[in-house]
Short mmCIF file of C-alpha atoms and ligand atoms in Angstrom, two decimals:
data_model
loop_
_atom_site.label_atom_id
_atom_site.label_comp_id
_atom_site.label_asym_id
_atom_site.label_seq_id
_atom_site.Cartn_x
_atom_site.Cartn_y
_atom_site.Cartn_z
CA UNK A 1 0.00 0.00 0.00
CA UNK A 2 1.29 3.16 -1.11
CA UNK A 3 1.67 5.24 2.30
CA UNK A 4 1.98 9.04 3.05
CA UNK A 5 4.21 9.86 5.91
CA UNK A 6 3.06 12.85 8.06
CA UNK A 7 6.23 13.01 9.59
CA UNK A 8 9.36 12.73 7.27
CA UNK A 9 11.43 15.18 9.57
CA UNK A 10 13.55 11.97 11.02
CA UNK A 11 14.42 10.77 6.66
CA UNK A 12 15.06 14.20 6.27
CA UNK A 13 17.79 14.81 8.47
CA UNK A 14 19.24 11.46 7.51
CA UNK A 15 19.67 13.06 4.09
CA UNK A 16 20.53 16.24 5.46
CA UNK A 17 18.19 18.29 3.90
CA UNK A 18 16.47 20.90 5.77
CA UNK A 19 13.79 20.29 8.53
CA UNK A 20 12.04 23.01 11.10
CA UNK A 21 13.38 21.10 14.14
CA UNK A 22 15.46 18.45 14.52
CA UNK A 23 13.91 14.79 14.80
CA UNK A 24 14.35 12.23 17.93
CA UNK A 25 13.81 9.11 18.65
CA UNK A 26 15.56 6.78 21.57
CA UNK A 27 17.38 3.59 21.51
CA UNK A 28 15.98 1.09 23.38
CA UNK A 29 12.06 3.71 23.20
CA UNK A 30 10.44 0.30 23.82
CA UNK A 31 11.61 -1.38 26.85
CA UNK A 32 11.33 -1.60 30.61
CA UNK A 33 11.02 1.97 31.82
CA UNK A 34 7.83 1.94 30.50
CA UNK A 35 4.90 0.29 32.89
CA UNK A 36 3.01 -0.55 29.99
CA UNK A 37 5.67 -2.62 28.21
CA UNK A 38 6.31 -4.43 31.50
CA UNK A 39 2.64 -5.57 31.23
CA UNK A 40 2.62 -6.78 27.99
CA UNK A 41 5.74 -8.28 28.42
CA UNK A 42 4.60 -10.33 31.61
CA UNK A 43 1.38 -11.16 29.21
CA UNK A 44 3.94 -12.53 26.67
CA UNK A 45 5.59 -15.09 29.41
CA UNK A 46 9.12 -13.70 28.69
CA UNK A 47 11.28 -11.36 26.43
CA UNK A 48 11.66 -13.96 23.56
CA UNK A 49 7.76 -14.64 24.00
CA UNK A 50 7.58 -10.81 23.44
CA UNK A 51 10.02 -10.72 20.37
CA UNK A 52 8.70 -13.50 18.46
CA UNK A 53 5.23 -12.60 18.17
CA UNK A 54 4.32 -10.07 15.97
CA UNK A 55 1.21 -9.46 17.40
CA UNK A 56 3.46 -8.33 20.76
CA UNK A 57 6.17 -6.69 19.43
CA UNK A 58 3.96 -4.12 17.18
CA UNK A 59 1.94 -3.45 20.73
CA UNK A 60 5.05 -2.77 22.52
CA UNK A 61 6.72 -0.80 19.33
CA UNK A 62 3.94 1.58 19.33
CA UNK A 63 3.88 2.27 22.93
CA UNK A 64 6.59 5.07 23.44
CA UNK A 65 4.84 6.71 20.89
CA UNK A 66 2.21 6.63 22.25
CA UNK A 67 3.55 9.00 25.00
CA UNK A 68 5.62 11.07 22.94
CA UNK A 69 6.24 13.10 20.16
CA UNK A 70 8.60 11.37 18.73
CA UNK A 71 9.58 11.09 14.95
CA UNK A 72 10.24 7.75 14.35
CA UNK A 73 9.54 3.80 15.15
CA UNK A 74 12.14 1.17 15.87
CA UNK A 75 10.99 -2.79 14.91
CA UNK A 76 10.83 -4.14 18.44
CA UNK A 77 13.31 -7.19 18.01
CA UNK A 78 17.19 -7.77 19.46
CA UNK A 79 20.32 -8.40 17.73
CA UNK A 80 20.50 -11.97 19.00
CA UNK A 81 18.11 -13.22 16.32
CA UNK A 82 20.13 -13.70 14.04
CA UNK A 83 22.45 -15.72 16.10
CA UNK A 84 19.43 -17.51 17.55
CA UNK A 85 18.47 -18.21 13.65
CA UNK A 86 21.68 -19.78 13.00
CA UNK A 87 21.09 -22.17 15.50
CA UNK A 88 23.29 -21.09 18.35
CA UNK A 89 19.92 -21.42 20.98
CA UNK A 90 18.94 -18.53 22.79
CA UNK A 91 17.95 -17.86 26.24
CA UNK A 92 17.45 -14.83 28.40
CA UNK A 93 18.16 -15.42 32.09
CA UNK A 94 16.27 -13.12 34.05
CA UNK A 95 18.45 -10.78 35.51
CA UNK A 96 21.65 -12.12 33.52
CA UNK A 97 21.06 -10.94 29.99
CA UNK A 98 21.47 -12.94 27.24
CA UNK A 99 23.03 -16.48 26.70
CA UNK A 100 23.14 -18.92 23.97
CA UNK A 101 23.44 -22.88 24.31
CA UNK A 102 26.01 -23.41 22.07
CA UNK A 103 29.05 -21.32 21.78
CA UNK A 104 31.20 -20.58 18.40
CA UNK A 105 34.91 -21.37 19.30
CA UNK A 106 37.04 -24.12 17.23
CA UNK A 107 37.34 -25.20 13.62
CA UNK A 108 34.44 -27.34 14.37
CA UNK A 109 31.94 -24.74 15.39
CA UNK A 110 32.86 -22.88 12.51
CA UNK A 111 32.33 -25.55 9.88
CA UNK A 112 29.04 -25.65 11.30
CA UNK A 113 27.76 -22.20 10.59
CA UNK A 114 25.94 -21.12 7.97
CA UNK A 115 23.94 -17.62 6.49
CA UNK A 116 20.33 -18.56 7.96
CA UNK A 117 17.52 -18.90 5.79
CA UNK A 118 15.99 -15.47 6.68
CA UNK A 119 12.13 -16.59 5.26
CA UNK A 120 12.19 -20.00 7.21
CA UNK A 121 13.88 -18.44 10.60
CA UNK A 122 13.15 -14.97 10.97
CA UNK A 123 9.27 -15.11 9.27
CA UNK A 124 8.27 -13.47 12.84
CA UNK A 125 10.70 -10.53 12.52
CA UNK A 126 9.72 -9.17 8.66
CA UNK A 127 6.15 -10.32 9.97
CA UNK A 128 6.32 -7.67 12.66
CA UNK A 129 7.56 -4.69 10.44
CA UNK A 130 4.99 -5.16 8.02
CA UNK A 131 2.63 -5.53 10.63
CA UNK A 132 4.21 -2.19 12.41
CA UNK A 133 4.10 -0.41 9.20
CA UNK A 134 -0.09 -1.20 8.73
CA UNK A 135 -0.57 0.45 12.57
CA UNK A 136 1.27 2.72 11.93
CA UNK A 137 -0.74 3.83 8.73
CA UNK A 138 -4.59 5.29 8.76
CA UNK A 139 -7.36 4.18 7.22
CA UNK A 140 -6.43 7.26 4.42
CA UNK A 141 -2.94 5.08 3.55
CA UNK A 142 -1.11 8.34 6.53
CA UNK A 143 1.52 7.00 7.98
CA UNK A 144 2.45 8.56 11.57
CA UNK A 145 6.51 7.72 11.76
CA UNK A 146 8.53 6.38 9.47
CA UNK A 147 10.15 2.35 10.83
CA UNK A 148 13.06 2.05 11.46
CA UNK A 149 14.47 -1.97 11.28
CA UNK A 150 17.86 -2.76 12.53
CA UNK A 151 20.85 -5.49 12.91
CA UNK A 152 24.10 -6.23 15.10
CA UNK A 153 27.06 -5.67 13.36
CA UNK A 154 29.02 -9.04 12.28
CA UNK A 155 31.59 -8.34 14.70
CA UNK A 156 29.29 -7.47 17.66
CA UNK A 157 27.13 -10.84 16.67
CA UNK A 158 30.74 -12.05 17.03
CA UNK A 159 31.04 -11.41 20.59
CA UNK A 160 27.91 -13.06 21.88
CA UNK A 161 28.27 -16.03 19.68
CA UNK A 162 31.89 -17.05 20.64
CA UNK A 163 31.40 -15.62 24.25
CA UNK A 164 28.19 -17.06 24.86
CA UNK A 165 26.49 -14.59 26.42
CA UNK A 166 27.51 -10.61 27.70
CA UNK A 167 31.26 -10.27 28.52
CA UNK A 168 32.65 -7.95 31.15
CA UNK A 169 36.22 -8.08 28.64
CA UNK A 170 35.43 -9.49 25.82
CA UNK A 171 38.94 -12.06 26.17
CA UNK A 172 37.67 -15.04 24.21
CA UNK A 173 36.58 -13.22 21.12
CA UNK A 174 39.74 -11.18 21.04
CA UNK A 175 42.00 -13.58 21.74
CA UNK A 176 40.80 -15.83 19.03
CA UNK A 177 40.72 -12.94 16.81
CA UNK A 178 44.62 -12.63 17.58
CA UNK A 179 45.27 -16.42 17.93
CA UNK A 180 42.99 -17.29 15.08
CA UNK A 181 41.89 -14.57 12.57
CA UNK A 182 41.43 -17.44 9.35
CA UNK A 183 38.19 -18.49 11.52
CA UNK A 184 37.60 -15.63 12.86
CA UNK A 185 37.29 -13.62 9.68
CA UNK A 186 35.14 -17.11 8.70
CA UNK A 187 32.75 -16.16 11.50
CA UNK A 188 32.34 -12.51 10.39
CA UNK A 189 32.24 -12.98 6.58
CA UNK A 190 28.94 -15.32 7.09
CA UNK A 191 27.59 -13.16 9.51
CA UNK A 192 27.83 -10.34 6.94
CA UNK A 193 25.96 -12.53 5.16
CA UNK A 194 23.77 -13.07 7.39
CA UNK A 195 23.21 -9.32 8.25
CA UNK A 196 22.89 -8.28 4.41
CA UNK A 197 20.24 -10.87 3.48
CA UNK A 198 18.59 -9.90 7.14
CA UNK A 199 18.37 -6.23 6.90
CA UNK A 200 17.09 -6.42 3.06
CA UNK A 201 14.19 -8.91 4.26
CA UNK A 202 13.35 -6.10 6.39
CA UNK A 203 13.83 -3.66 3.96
CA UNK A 204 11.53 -5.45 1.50
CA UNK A 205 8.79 -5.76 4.60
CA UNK A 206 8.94 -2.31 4.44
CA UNK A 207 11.49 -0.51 6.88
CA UNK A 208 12.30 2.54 5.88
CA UNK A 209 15.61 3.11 7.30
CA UNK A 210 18.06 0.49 8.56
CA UNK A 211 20.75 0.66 11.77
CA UNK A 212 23.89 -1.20 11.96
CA UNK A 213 24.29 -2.00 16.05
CA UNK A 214 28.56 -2.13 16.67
CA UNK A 215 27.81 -1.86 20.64
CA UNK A 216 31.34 -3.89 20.99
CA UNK A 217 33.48 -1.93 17.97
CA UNK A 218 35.06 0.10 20.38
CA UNK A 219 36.35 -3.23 22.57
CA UNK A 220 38.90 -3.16 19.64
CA UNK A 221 42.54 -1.85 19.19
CA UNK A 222 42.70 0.62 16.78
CA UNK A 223 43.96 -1.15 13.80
CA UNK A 224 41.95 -4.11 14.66
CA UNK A 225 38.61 -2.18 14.63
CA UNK A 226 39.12 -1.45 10.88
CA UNK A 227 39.94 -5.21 10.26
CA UNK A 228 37.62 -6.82 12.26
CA UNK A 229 34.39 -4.34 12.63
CA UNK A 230 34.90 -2.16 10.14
CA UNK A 231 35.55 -3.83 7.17
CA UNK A 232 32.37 -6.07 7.91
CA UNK A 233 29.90 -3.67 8.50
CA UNK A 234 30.95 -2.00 5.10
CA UNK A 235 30.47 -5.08 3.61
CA UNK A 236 27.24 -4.54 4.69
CA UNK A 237 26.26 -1.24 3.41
CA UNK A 238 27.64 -2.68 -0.16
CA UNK A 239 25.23 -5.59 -0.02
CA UNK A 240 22.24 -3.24 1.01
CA UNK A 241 18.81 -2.32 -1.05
CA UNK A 242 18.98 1.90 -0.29
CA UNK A 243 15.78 1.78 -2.61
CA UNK A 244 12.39 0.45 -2.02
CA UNK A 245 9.07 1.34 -3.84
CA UNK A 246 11.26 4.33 -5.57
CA UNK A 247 12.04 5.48 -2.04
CA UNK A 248 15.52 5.98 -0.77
CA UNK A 249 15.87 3.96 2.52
CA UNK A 250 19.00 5.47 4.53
CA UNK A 251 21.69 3.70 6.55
CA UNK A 252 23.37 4.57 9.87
CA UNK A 253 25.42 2.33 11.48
CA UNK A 254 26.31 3.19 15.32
CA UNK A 255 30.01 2.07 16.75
CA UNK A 256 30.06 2.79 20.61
CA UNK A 257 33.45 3.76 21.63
CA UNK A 258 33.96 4.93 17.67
CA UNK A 259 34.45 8.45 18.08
CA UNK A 260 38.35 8.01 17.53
CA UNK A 261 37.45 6.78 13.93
CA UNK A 262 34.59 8.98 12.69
CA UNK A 263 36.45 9.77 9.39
CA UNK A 264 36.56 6.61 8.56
CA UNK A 265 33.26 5.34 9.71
CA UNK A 266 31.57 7.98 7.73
CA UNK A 267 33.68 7.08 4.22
CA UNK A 268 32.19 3.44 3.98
CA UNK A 269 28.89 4.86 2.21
CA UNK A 270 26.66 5.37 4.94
CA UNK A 271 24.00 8.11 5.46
CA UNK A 272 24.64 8.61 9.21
CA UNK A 273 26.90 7.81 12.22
CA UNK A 274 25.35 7.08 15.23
CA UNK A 275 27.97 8.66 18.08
CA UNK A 276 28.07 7.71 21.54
CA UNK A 277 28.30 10.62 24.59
CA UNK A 278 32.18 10.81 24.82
CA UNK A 279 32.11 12.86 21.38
CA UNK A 280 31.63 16.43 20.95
CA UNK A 281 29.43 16.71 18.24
CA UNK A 282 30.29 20.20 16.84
CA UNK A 283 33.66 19.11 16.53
CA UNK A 284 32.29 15.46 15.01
CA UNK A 285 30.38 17.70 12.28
CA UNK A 286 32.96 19.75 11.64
CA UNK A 287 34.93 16.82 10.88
CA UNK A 288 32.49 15.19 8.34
CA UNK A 289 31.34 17.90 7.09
CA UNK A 290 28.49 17.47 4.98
CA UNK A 291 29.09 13.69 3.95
CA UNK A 292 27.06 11.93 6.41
CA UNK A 293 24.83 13.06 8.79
CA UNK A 294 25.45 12.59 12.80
CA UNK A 295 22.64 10.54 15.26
CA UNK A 296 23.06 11.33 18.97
CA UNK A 297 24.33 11.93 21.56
CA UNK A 298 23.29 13.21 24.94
CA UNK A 299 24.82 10.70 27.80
CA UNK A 300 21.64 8.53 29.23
CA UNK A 301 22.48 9.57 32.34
CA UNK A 302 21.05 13.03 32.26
CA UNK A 303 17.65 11.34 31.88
CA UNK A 304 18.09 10.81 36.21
CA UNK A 305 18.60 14.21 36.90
CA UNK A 306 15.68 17.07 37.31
CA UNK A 307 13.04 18.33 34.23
CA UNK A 308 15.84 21.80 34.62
CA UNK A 309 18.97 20.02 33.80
CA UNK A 310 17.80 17.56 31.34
CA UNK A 311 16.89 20.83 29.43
CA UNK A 312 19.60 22.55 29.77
CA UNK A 313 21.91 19.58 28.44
CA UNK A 314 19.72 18.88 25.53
CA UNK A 315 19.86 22.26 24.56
CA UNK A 316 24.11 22.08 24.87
CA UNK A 317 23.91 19.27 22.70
CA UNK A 318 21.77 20.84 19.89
CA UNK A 319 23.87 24.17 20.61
CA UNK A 320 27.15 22.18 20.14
CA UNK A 321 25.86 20.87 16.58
CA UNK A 322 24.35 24.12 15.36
CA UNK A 323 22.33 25.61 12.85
CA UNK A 324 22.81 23.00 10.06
CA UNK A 325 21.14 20.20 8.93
CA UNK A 326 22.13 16.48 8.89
CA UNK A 327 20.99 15.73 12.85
CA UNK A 328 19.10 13.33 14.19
CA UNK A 329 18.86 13.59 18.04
CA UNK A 330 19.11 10.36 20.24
CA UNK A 331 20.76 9.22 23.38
CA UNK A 332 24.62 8.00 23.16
CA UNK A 333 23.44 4.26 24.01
CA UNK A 334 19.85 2.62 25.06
CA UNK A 335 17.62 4.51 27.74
CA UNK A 336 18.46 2.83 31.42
CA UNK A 337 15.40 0.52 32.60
CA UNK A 338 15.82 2.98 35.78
CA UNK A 339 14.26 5.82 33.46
CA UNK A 340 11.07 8.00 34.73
CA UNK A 341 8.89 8.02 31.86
CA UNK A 342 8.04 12.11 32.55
CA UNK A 343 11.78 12.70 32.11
CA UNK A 344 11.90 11.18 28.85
CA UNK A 345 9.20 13.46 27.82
CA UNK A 346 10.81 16.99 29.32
CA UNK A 347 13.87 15.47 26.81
CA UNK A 348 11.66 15.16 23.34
CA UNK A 349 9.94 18.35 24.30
CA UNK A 350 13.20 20.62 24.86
CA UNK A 351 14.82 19.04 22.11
CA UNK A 352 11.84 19.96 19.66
CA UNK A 353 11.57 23.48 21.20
CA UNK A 354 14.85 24.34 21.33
CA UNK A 355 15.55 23.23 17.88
CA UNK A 356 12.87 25.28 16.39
CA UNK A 357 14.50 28.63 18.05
CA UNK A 358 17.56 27.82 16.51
CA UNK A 359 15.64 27.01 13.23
CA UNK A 360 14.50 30.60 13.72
CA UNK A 361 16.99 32.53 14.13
CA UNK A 362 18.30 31.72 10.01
O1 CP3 B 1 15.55 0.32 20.45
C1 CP3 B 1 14.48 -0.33 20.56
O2 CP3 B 1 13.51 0.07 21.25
C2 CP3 B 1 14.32 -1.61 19.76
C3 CP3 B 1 14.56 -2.81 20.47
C4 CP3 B 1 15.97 -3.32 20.76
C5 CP3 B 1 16.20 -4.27 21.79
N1 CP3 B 1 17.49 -4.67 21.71
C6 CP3 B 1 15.19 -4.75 22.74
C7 CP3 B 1 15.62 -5.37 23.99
C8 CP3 B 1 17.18 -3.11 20.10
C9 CP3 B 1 17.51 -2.15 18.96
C10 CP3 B 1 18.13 -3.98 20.72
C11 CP3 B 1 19.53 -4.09 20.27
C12 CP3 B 1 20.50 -4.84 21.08
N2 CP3 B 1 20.32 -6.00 21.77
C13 CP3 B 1 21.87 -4.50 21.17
C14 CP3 B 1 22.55 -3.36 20.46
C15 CP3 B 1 22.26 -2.05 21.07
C16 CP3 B 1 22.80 -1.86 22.44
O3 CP3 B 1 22.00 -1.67 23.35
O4 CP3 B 1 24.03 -1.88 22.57
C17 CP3 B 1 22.49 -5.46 21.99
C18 CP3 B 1 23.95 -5.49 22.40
C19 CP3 B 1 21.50 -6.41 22.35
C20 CP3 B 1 21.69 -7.65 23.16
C21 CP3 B 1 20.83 -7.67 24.35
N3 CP3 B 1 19.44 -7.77 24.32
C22 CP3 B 1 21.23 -7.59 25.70
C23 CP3 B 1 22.67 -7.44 26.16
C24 CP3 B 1 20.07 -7.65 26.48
C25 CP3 B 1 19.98 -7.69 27.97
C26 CP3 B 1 20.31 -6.34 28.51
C27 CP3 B 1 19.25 -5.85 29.43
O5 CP3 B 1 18.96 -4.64 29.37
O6 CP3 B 1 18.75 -6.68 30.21
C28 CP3 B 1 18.97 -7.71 25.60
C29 CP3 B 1 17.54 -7.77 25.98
C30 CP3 B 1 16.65 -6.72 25.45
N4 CP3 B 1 16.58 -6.34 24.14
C31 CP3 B 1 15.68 -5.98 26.20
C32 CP3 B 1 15.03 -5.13 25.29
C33 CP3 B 1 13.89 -4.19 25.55
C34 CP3 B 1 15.39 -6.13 27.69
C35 CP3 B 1 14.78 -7.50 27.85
C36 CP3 B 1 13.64 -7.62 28.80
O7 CP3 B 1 12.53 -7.11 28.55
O8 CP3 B 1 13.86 -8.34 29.77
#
């Protein structure tokens, strides 16, 4: 169905075109700060129950905005599906995060693997964003938001599959990506795969833009970033649809602890770097200039102090980027479970006000 979007504001500033205030939207918008996603997720039995129905996961998508104003939609999933699809088994221990039943460490493991069949294994993820795309849409074909879908990186899928599970250090990937970097460059190459054929399933179920999740790029040694992360994810962007339905869908891929390598983040053909709270973003934008555009980048944190200073450090982030286009606001990593809903909205609201006085004063 042919859809209008009442809100383009958030593809906008991916493309860096103009827009009267700049766009937000949260990592992690759906999740357990909210009351209402804690109830459908006790409804679902678990996390994975949540996740694998689409019925669920478009409930708990629409939820944040249903509270707030804000300008776009992420597909309520987790990196770990894809994993999870290659048949690695995973669990979610309550209170322990993730951990999968079988790990990826020897020759053996490796020969194992293989680029999932993303129609037979992942039906309930492209299921959910066309789902999330219908609610999303009016009886008169408006669309409220546009949807974003997302994947791990092939590195960052890396971790948890040889690791098993979270890792304070991250010792057994990295070692074996010292020790043995034939298999593990076997590891990432299917995983790239994996991530390619993944993220253009999602594209085709109608996601309008895609994010590339590198939450353990910056785990690396410089040098090893670029041959182990890097290189992978822009594999990725090279195997990507940017077009569906005549409509360009833009990338951004997200390395936390990437700051250091900005320059070269933003040459691998992407339409926006996601940057985590340690960067300055005036001086990340001055450093890009107008190739990419910049997604972040105010420290989680802030959401725990009062309405006053959550304002005034949006507004230092927005002031610190300027009167320019290409910026999409979001927190440096996902909102802390620990969040007070009202909080989040004194955030979306400064952020929009703010941004239109700057807007103003052209
Ligand atoms: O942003 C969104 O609202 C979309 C949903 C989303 C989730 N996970 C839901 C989720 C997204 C984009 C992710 C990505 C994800 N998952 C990443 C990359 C981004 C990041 O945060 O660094 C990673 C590393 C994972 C792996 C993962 N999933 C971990 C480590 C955990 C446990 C951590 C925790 O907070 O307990 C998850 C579980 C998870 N994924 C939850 C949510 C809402 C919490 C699970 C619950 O309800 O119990």
């Amino acid at each position: 169905m042919p859809s209008t979007l009442l809100n383009d504001t958030f593809l906008r500033a991916l493309q860096r075109q103009p827009t009267d205030y700049t766009p937000i939207w949260l990592m992690r918008q759906a999740g357990r700060y909210l009351p209402e996603y804690n109830a459908t997720r006790s409804r679902a039995g678990s996390f994975l129950g949540l996740a694998t129905n689409p019925d669920y996961a478009t409930e708990v998508t629409l939820q944040p905005l249903e509270r707030f104003p804000l300008d776009a939609a992420i597909l309520f999933s987790d990196i770990l599906t894809v994993p999870d699809a290659m048949g690695l088994g995973l669990n979610f221990v309550q209170g322990e995060g993730p951990r999968f039943e079988r790990t990826v460490r020897n020759e053996e493991d490796v020969a194992k693997l293989h680029v999932p069949d993303i129609d037979a294994t992942l039906r309930y993820v492209t299921d959910a964003v066309s789902q999330i795309r219908r609610a999303l849409t009016d009886a008169q074909g408006r669309q409220k938001v546009p949807l974003i879908g997302f994947s791990g990186s092939p590195w960052t899928l890396a971790c948890y599959m040889v690791e098993g599970g979270g890792s304070p250090d991250h010792h057994t990937v990295k070692a074996m990506a010292y020790t043995r970097p034939d298999l593990m460059h076997r590891i990432l190459d299917i995983n790239a795969q994996a991530v390619v054929a993944y993220l253009n399933a999602q594209i085709e179920a109608g996601a309008q833009a895609v994010m590339i999740f590198d939450t353990w790029g910056g785990a690396l040694a410089d040098g090893a970033y670029q041959r182990f992360s890097l290189d992978y994810i822009a594999k990725v962007v090279a195997g990507l649809k940017r077009e569906h339905d005549g409509v360009k869908v833009p990338v951004i891929t997200f390395t936390k602890g990437g700051g250091l390598w900005l320059e070269q983040i933003a040459a691998i053909g992407v339409d926006a770097v996601g940057l985590d709270w340690t960067v300055n973003l005036g001086q990340a934008r001055e450093k890009v200039g107008d190739r990419v555009a910049l997604q972040g980048n105010i420290d989680p944190a802030v959401l725990f102090a009062s309405p006053a200073v959550i304002r005034t450090e949006a507004r230092a982030v927005l002031d610190s980027f300027g009167n320019f286009p290409g910026h999409v606001f979001n927190l440096g990593h996902g909102i802390s479970q620990f969040t007070r809903p009202e909080n989040v909205a004194e955030l979306v609201d400064e952020v929009h006000r703010h941004s239109r006085s700057i807007r103003a004063k052209n």
